[in-house]
Amino acid sequence: MSTNTYARKKALQNEDWWAAWLGLFIFALGLGPYFGADLLGWVTKANVWIEPAKAFGPVSKGTGLGGFTSLLVTFLFVLAITTVAAKFVGSNLKKYAIGFSIIFWVTMGCLMLGNIAYIGATPDKTASYGIGWSLGLGEMGYIIAMVVGLIIGNFFIKQADFLKEAAKPELFIKIGIVVLGASIAIKTLDAFGLATTIIIRGLCAVVEAYLIYWPVVYLIARKFFKFTPEWAAPLASGISICGVSAAIATGSAIRARPVIPVILSAVIIVFVALELLLLPWLAQAFLFKDPMVAGAWMGLAVKSDGGAIASGAITDSLIRGRALRELGINWEEGWILMVATTTKVFIDIFIGVWAFILAIIWSVFPIDKNASANPGERNKVSAVDIWDRFPKFIIGFVLTFLILFLVGVNNPDGVKSLSTGVNEGNAFRTIFFGLCFFSIGLVTNVRKLWAEGMGRIVAIYGIALFGFILWFGLFISWLFYHGITPPTV
């Protein structure tokens, strides 16, 4: 098999590449209005509702589709495109199709519950629904989805095992993030100066935070918990950089035993779920007057792509709702999420850079003779190994952002039609985020983690996360974003 053929085969089997391709496919369909064709108007959108029949409806009113028909067509579309990916990454297609169907409809039910007007209506909309109050928790459907997933994953083990073939939280969230790139591009075109500030400050915040995070966590793991370097390096990367992806990339770079990043990943997922349940509400309670600080904090603190972006979305909704109620300020939707996403994207890029640095260090210095079955292999540093671990969906995110941004800059009059297509494509982001939340809950088996004796790993993770990472990340976020606010509607 030639090198090019082998590379193509690996790409077809890579979930990260499929996230990029499927996200770009949705993005391409969303460009339809720019060329005079509405290709995604049929996509369903979860609405705030009092009457159940109005809970879902097509994003474009001109399609003539009813709410359930739109939902059904959307289900068939998402099932079709994700099944293609599942086939190439080696999933059992029958189990995937059945499992995904169950996951999709349960997730949509959770989103529907989260959008009951008493829960999801913003304060300025309560009168239009004929109600006197609302919690204003527009993203509550995500939390409901995760809680339902946790219940199934921990109390209905056989059912959870069957559904896990289709529970792909990383694939779902990464598709959503690729689609999100277009939304960020539109916001950048609308307020170029503010967007540029966010990007520059986000990069500075990531560099400053993680030059401190990683060595401190590594030192704690080595000196106080007596972990070997083979364990300490992936643990430090997983806690301080970007969760599962960073732990796997670092384990590969230093040629640690494969079981190490797998065990660490299981612990990381539990803490991500915990952060999702706590941090957005802490941000709402103490940072609602400093919304960009809150967004950056989500990006720096939550250790997974899905968790960080999802927590950014929840924080966006919670803070905007409270600001409207108590301050009378109606901030534009999505800017807090943009800060969280931009910060997380820079962190993902940092994974490849840091893994490459560690690979060189481990190859030059005899840091841990037990880190590989054949320690001599550490002298062979391959850039291909690092590329294999680089999060490919970032390429899709960057492409959607750049394409839309450049088209908008060269044709400002076409931004309105671009916005229509982006809003239609963005409906998929909500769906994939919901699927991710449910899947995170489903695959988080807390009892199994303790049964495997992970107490020490949990202890160091908890100490590092709640002892200094959360609070130093908050300080860095405040340092770079204090005083910056989103545009008002």
PDB file of C-alpha atoms in Angstrom, residues 205-424:
ATOM      1  CA  ALA A 205      -4.758  34.342  27.729  1.00  0.00           C
ATOM      2  CA  VAL A 206      -4.206  30.763  26.564  1.00  0.00           C
ATOM      3  CA  VAL A 207      -0.428  31.119  26.305  1.00  0.00           C
ATOM      4  CA  GLU A 208      -0.116  32.772  29.713  1.00  0.00           C
ATOM      5  CA  ALA A 209      -2.420  30.323  31.491  1.00  0.00           C
ATOM      6  CA  TYR A 210      -0.960  27.110  30.155  1.00  0.00           C
ATOM      7  CA  LEU A 211       2.671  28.020  30.586  1.00  0.00           C
ATOM      8  CA  ILE A 212       1.754  27.985  34.303  1.00  0.00           C
ATOM      9  CA  TYR A 213      -0.907  25.238  34.425  1.00  0.00           C
ATOM     10  CA  TRP A 214       1.090  22.366  32.961  1.00  0.00           C
ATOM     11  CA  PRO A 215       4.292  22.545  35.054  1.00  0.00           C
ATOM     12  CA  VAL A 216       2.353  23.060  38.298  1.00  0.00           C
ATOM     13  CA  VAL A 217       0.099  20.028  37.705  1.00  0.00           C
ATOM     14  CA  TYR A 218       3.101  17.934  36.617  1.00  0.00           C
ATOM     15  CA  LEU A 219       4.981  18.923  39.783  1.00  0.00           C
ATOM     16  CA  ILE A 220       2.034  18.048  42.035  1.00  0.00           C
ATOM     17  CA  ALA A 221       1.630  14.665  40.329  1.00  0.00           C
ATOM     18  CA  ARG A 222       5.323  13.817  40.656  1.00  0.00           C
ATOM     19  CA  LYS A 223       6.229  15.227  44.066  1.00  0.00           C
ATOM     20  CA  PHE A 224       3.082  14.770  46.137  1.00  0.00           C
ATOM     21  CA  PHE A 225       1.309  11.832  44.491  1.00  0.00           C
ATOM     22  CA  LYS A 226       4.448   9.990  43.327  1.00  0.00           C
ATOM     23  CA  PHE A 227       3.251   9.407  39.776  1.00  0.00           C
ATOM     24  CA  THR A 228       5.893   8.325  37.251  1.00  0.00           C
ATOM     25  CA  PRO A 229       6.568  10.709  34.341  1.00  0.00           C
ATOM     26  CA  GLU A 230       4.670   8.279  32.093  1.00  0.00           C
ATOM     27  CA  TRP A 231       1.540   9.025  34.135  1.00  0.00           C
ATOM     28  CA  ALA A 232       2.301  12.598  35.179  1.00  0.00           C
ATOM     29  CA  ALA A 233       2.793  14.077  31.681  1.00  0.00           C
ATOM     30  CA  PRO A 234      -0.551  12.927  30.147  1.00  0.00           C
ATOM     31  CA  LEU A 235      -2.287  13.752  33.440  1.00  0.00           C
ATOM     32  CA  ALA A 236      -0.868  17.293  33.408  1.00  0.00           C
ATOM     33  CA  SER A 237      -1.902  17.766  29.785  1.00  0.00           C
ATOM     34  CA  GLY A 238      -5.381  16.356  30.367  1.00  0.00           C
ATOM     35  CA  ILE A 239      -6.025  18.570  33.387  1.00  0.00           C
ATOM     36  CA  SER A 240      -4.340  21.718  32.165  1.00  0.00           C
ATOM     37  CA  ILE A 241      -4.753  21.815  28.383  1.00  0.00           C
ATOM     38  CA  CYS A 242      -7.712  20.082  26.815  1.00  0.00           C
ATOM     39  CA  GLY A 243      -8.905  16.952  28.512  1.00  0.00           C
ATOM     40  CA  VAL A 244      -9.167  13.765  26.496  1.00  0.00           C
ATOM     41  CA  SER A 245      -7.504  15.024  23.315  1.00  0.00           C
ATOM     42  CA  ALA A 246      -4.503  16.425  25.170  1.00  0.00           C
ATOM     43  CA  ALA A 247      -4.078  13.301  27.312  1.00  0.00           C
ATOM     44  CA  ILE A 248      -4.123  11.081  24.216  1.00  0.00           C
ATOM     45  CA  ALA A 249      -1.800  13.357  22.238  1.00  0.00           C
ATOM     46  CA  THR A 250       0.705  13.567  25.096  1.00  0.00           C
ATOM     47  CA  GLY A 251       0.555   9.817  25.728  1.00  0.00           C
ATOM     48  CA  SER A 252       1.337   9.229  22.071  1.00  0.00           C
ATOM     49  CA  ALA A 253       4.113  11.815  22.003  1.00  0.00           C
ATOM     50  CA  ILE A 254       5.985  10.245  24.943  1.00  0.00           C
ATOM     51  CA  ARG A 255       4.996   6.694  23.896  1.00  0.00           C
ATOM     52  CA  ALA A 256       3.196   5.894  27.125  1.00  0.00           C
ATOM     53  CA  ARG A 257       1.267   2.670  27.419  1.00  0.00           C
ATOM     54  CA  PRO A 258      -2.142   3.007  25.692  1.00  0.00           C
ATOM     55  CA  VAL A 259      -4.067   2.188  28.887  1.00  0.00           C
ATOM     56  CA  ILE A 260      -2.878   5.397  30.565  1.00  0.00           C
ATOM     57  CA  PRO A 261      -4.692   7.999  28.412  1.00  0.00           C
ATOM     58  CA  VAL A 262      -7.747   5.709  28.328  1.00  0.00           C
ATOM     59  CA  ILE A 263      -8.017   5.679  32.141  1.00  0.00           C
ATOM     60  CA  LEU A 264      -7.311   9.404  32.345  1.00  0.00           C
ATOM     61  CA  SER A 265      -9.975  10.097  29.723  1.00  0.00           C
ATOM     62  CA  ALA A 266     -12.616   8.342  31.807  1.00  0.00           C
ATOM     63  CA  VAL A 267     -11.807  10.534  34.820  1.00  0.00           C
ATOM     64  CA  ILE A 268     -11.746  13.677  32.681  1.00  0.00           C
ATOM     65  CA  ILE A 269     -15.243  12.987  31.357  1.00  0.00           C
ATOM     66  CA  VAL A 270     -16.623  12.773  34.919  1.00  0.00           C
ATOM     67  CA  PHE A 271     -15.102  16.119  35.885  1.00  0.00           C
ATOM     68  CA  VAL A 272     -16.327  17.721  32.657  1.00  0.00           C
ATOM     69  CA  ALA A 273     -19.854  16.655  33.574  1.00  0.00           C
ATOM     70  CA  LEU A 274     -19.368  18.141  37.050  1.00  0.00           C
ATOM     71  CA  GLU A 275     -18.074  21.429  35.636  1.00  0.00           C
ATOM     72  CA  LEU A 276     -21.005  21.627  33.246  1.00  0.00           C
ATOM     73  CA  LEU A 277     -23.388  21.379  36.171  1.00  0.00           C
ATOM     74  CA  LEU A 278     -21.626  24.028  38.280  1.00  0.00           C
ATOM     75  CA  LEU A 279     -19.600  26.622  36.384  1.00  0.00           C
ATOM     76  CA  PRO A 280     -22.264  28.321  34.219  1.00  0.00           C
ATOM     77  CA  TRP A 281     -24.334  29.059  37.332  1.00  0.00           C
ATOM     78  CA  LEU A 282     -21.297  30.351  39.213  1.00  0.00           C
ATOM     79  CA  ALA A 283     -20.571  32.612  36.243  1.00  0.00           C
ATOM     80  CA  GLN A 284     -24.151  33.866  36.231  1.00  0.00           C
ATOM     81  CA  ALA A 285     -24.040  34.559  39.971  1.00  0.00           C
ATOM     82  CA  PHE A 286     -20.763  36.489  40.084  1.00  0.00           C
ATOM     83  CA  LEU A 287     -19.854  37.558  36.527  1.00  0.00           C
ATOM     84  CA  PHE A 288     -23.113  38.707  34.961  1.00  0.00           C
ATOM     85  CA  LYS A 289     -21.739  42.253  34.764  1.00  0.00           C
ATOM     86  CA  ASP A 290     -18.540  40.981  33.114  1.00  0.00           C
ATOM     87  CA  PRO A 291     -19.869  38.641  30.425  1.00  0.00           C
ATOM     88  CA  MET A 292     -16.687  38.252  28.360  1.00  0.00           C
ATOM     89  CA  VAL A 293     -14.739  37.263  31.466  1.00  0.00           C
ATOM     90  CA  ALA A 294     -17.317  34.526  32.042  1.00  0.00           C
ATOM     91  CA  GLY A 295     -16.983  33.254  28.463  1.00  0.00           C
ATOM     92  CA  ALA A 296     -13.186  33.113  28.622  1.00  0.00           C
ATOM     93  CA  TRP A 297     -13.413  31.336  31.974  1.00  0.00           C
ATOM     94  CA  MET A 298     -15.515  28.564  30.433  1.00  0.00           C
ATOM     95  CA  GLY A 299     -12.943  28.150  27.662  1.00  0.00           C
ATOM     96  CA  LEU A 300     -10.013  28.006  30.071  1.00  0.00           C
ATOM     97  CA  ALA A 301     -11.626  25.894  32.791  1.00  0.00           C
ATOM     98  CA  VAL A 302     -13.748  23.146  31.194  1.00  0.00           C
ATOM     99  CA  LYS A 303     -11.499  20.375  29.914  1.00  0.00           C
ATOM    100  CA  SER A 304     -13.166  19.107  26.772  1.00  0.00           C
ATOM    101  CA  ASP A 305     -14.202  20.656  23.488  1.00  0.00           C
ATOM    102  CA  GLY A 306     -17.824  19.693  23.968  1.00  0.00           C
ATOM    103  CA  GLY A 307     -17.945  20.695  27.609  1.00  0.00           C
ATOM    104  CA  ALA A 308     -16.286  24.069  27.079  1.00  0.00           C
ATOM    105  CA  ILE A 309     -18.441  25.085  24.125  1.00  0.00           C
ATOM    106  CA  ALA A 310     -21.609  23.783  25.730  1.00  0.00           C
ATOM    107  CA  SER A 311     -20.848  25.566  29.007  1.00  0.00           C
ATOM    108  CA  GLY A 312     -20.201  28.711  26.977  1.00  0.00           C
ATOM    109  CA  ALA A 313     -23.626  28.385  25.377  1.00  0.00           C
ATOM    110  CA  ILE A 314     -25.335  27.935  28.754  1.00  0.00           C
ATOM    111  CA  THR A 315     -23.388  30.824  30.272  1.00  0.00           C
ATOM    112  CA  ASP A 316     -24.330  33.010  27.303  1.00  0.00           C
ATOM    113  CA  SER A 317     -28.013  32.347  27.918  1.00  0.00           C
ATOM    114  CA  LEU A 318     -27.886  32.660  31.725  1.00  0.00           C
ATOM    115  CA  ILE A 319     -25.925  35.903  31.829  1.00  0.00           C
ATOM    116  CA  ARG A 320     -27.896  37.612  29.065  1.00  0.00           C
ATOM    117  CA  GLY A 321     -31.125  36.678  30.834  1.00  0.00           C
ATOM    118  CA  ARG A 322     -29.997  38.067  34.189  1.00  0.00           C
ATOM    119  CA  ALA A 323     -28.517  41.211  32.620  1.00  0.00           C
ATOM    120  CA  LEU A 324     -31.827  41.886  30.915  1.00  0.00           C
ATOM    121  CA  ARG A 325     -33.831  41.311  34.099  1.00  0.00           C
ATOM    122  CA  GLU A 326     -31.659  43.217  36.569  1.00  0.00           C
ATOM    123  CA  LEU A 327     -29.654  45.691  34.481  1.00  0.00           C
ATOM    124  CA  GLY A 328     -32.058  46.327  31.615  1.00  0.00           C
ATOM    125  CA  ILE A 329     -29.256  45.495  29.156  1.00  0.00           C
ATOM    126  CA  ASN A 330     -30.092  43.290  26.182  1.00  0.00           C
ATOM    127  CA  TRP A 331     -26.731  41.942  25.020  1.00  0.00           C
ATOM    128  CA  GLU A 332     -26.548  40.306  21.623  1.00  0.00           C
ATOM    129  CA  GLU A 333     -26.674  36.529  21.699  1.00  0.00           C
ATOM    130  CA  GLY A 334     -23.540  34.507  20.950  1.00  0.00           C
ATOM    131  CA  TRP A 335     -20.684  36.800  21.952  1.00  0.00           C
ATOM    132  CA  ILE A 336     -20.043  35.095  25.294  1.00  0.00           C
ATOM    133  CA  LEU A 337     -20.116  31.781  23.458  1.00  0.00           C
ATOM    134  CA  MET A 338     -17.708  33.202  20.879  1.00  0.00           C
ATOM    135  CA  VAL A 339     -15.159  34.036  23.598  1.00  0.00           C
ATOM    136  CA  ALA A 340     -15.429  30.524  25.055  1.00  0.00           C
ATOM    137  CA  THR A 341     -15.109  28.939  21.605  1.00  0.00           C
ATOM    138  CA  THR A 342     -12.188  31.104  20.482  1.00  0.00           C
ATOM    139  CA  THR A 343     -10.328  30.368  23.707  1.00  0.00           C
ATOM    140  CA  LYS A 344     -10.956  26.644  23.302  1.00  0.00           C
ATOM    141  CA  VAL A 345      -9.819  26.661  19.674  1.00  0.00           C
ATOM    142  CA  PHE A 346      -6.502  28.231  20.647  1.00  0.00           C
ATOM    143  CA  ILE A 347      -6.153  25.590  23.352  1.00  0.00           C
ATOM    144  CA  ASP A 348      -6.736  22.848  20.768  1.00  0.00           C
ATOM    145  CA  ILE A 349      -4.032  24.300  18.553  1.00  0.00           C
ATOM    146  CA  PHE A 350      -1.785  24.368  21.613  1.00  0.00           C
ATOM    147  CA  ILE A 351      -2.249  20.568  21.955  1.00  0.00           C
ATOM    148  CA  GLY A 352      -0.232  19.886  18.809  1.00  0.00           C
ATOM    149  CA  VAL A 353       2.477  22.374  19.730  1.00  0.00           C
ATOM    150  CA  TRP A 354       2.886  21.039  23.265  1.00  0.00           C
ATOM    151  CA  ALA A 355       2.784  17.374  22.224  1.00  0.00           C
ATOM    152  CA  PHE A 356       5.531  18.048  19.696  1.00  0.00           C
ATOM    153  CA  ILE A 357       7.653  19.776  22.361  1.00  0.00           C
ATOM    154  CA  LEU A 358       7.179  16.862  24.769  1.00  0.00           C
ATOM    155  CA  ALA A 359       8.046  14.351  22.056  1.00  0.00           C
ATOM    156  CA  ILE A 360      11.345  16.130  21.485  1.00  0.00           C
ATOM    157  CA  ILE A 361      12.077  16.351  25.234  1.00  0.00           C
ATOM    158  CA  TRP A 362      11.314  12.655  25.768  1.00  0.00           C
ATOM    159  CA  SER A 363      13.507  11.724  22.796  1.00  0.00           C
ATOM    160  CA  VAL A 364      16.512  13.750  23.909  1.00  0.00           C
ATOM    161  CA  PHE A 365      16.430  13.168  27.677  1.00  0.00           C
ATOM    162  CA  PRO A 366      16.007   9.795  29.440  1.00  0.00           C
ATOM    163  CA  ILE A 367      13.047  11.050  31.471  1.00  0.00           C
ATOM    164  CA  ASP A 368      11.252   7.766  32.018  1.00  0.00           C
ATOM    165  CA  LYS A 369      12.746   4.452  30.982  1.00  0.00           C
ATOM    166  CA  ASN A 370       9.452   2.706  31.682  1.00  0.00           C
ATOM    167  CA  ALA A 371       7.358   4.889  29.382  1.00  0.00           C
ATOM    168  CA  SER A 372       7.595   2.420  26.533  1.00  0.00           C
ATOM    169  CA  ALA A 373       8.041  -1.281  26.017  1.00  0.00           C
ATOM    170  CA  ASN A 374      11.012  -0.312  23.852  1.00  0.00           C
ATOM    171  CA  PRO A 375      12.529   2.884  25.298  1.00  0.00           C
ATOM    172  CA  GLY A 376      14.879   3.216  22.352  1.00  0.00           C
ATOM    173  CA  GLU A 377      11.895   4.111  20.200  1.00  0.00           C
ATOM    174  CA  ARG A 378      11.741   7.470  21.933  1.00  0.00           C
ATOM    175  CA  ASN A 379      14.718   8.574  19.844  1.00  0.00           C
ATOM    176  CA  LYS A 380      12.545   8.447  16.724  1.00  0.00           C
ATOM    177  CA  VAL A 381      10.428  11.592  16.767  1.00  0.00           C
ATOM    178  CA  SER A 382       7.968  11.773  13.905  1.00  0.00           C
ATOM    179  CA  ALA A 383       5.996  14.860  12.996  1.00  0.00           C
ATOM    180  CA  VAL A 384       3.455  12.455  11.474  1.00  0.00           C
ATOM    181  CA  ASP A 385       2.643  11.124  14.966  1.00  0.00           C
ATOM    182  CA  ILE A 386       1.857  14.627  16.140  1.00  0.00           C
ATOM    183  CA  TRP A 387      -0.214  15.374  13.028  1.00  0.00           C
ATOM    184  CA  ASP A 388      -2.217  12.204  13.596  1.00  0.00           C
ATOM    185  CA  ARG A 389      -3.251  13.539  17.011  1.00  0.00           C
ATOM    186  CA  PHE A 390      -3.934  17.095  15.890  1.00  0.00           C
ATOM    187  CA  PRO A 391      -7.700  17.849  16.164  1.00  0.00           C
ATOM    188  CA  LYS A 392      -8.671  17.910  12.483  1.00  0.00           C
ATOM    189  CA  PHE A 393     -12.064  19.480  13.110  1.00  0.00           C
ATOM    190  CA  ILE A 394     -10.197  22.715  13.825  1.00  0.00           C
ATOM    191  CA  ILE A 395      -9.384  22.816  10.105  1.00  0.00           C
ATOM    192  CA  GLY A 396     -13.111  22.769   9.346  1.00  0.00           C
ATOM    193  CA  PHE A 397     -13.791  25.468  11.928  1.00  0.00           C
ATOM    194  CA  VAL A 398     -11.085  27.721  10.486  1.00  0.00           C
ATOM    195  CA  LEU A 399     -12.262  27.125   6.903  1.00  0.00           C
ATOM    196  CA  THR A 400     -15.899  27.996   7.641  1.00  0.00           C
ATOM    197  CA  PHE A 401     -14.779  31.128   9.448  1.00  0.00           C
ATOM    198  CA  LEU A 402     -12.318  32.269   6.764  1.00  0.00           C
ATOM    199  CA  ILE A 403     -14.531  31.498   3.767  1.00  0.00           C
ATOM    200  CA  LEU A 404     -17.525  33.332   5.161  1.00  0.00           C
ATOM    201  CA  PHE A 405     -15.427  36.205   6.472  1.00  0.00           C
ATOM    202  CA  LEU A 406     -13.610  36.738   3.160  1.00  0.00           C
ATOM    203  CA  VAL A 407     -16.845  36.518   1.162  1.00  0.00           C
ATOM    204  CA  GLY A 408     -18.435  39.073   3.488  1.00  0.00           C
ATOM    205  CA  VAL A 409     -15.474  41.443   3.287  1.00  0.00           C
ATOM    206  CA  ASN A 410     -15.458  41.335  -0.527  1.00  0.00           C
ATOM    207  CA  ASN A 411     -19.235  41.630  -0.826  1.00  0.00           C
ATOM    208  CA  PRO A 412     -20.721  43.513   2.161  1.00  0.00           C
ATOM    209  CA  ASP A 413     -24.126  43.656   0.452  1.00  0.00           C
ATOM    210  CA  GLY A 414     -24.282  39.855   0.531  1.00  0.00           C
ATOM    211  CA  VAL A 415     -23.908  39.608   4.318  1.00  0.00           C
ATOM    212  CA  LYS A 416     -27.684  39.599   4.821  1.00  0.00           C
ATOM    213  CA  SER A 417     -28.183  36.542   2.609  1.00  0.00           C
ATOM    214  CA  LEU A 418     -25.173  34.917   4.228  1.00  0.00           C
ATOM    215  CA  SER A 419     -26.712  35.529   7.640  1.00  0.00           C
ATOM    216  CA  THR A 420     -29.897  33.740   6.548  1.00  0.00           C
ATOM    217  CA  GLY A 421     -27.976  30.635   5.548  1.00  0.00           C
ATOM    218  CA  VAL A 422     -25.816  30.743   8.672  1.00  0.00           C
ATOM    219  CA  ASN A 423     -28.884  30.951  10.913  1.00  0.00           C
ATOM    220  CA  GLU A 424     -30.354  27.934   9.147  1.00  0.00           C
TER     221      GLU A 424
END
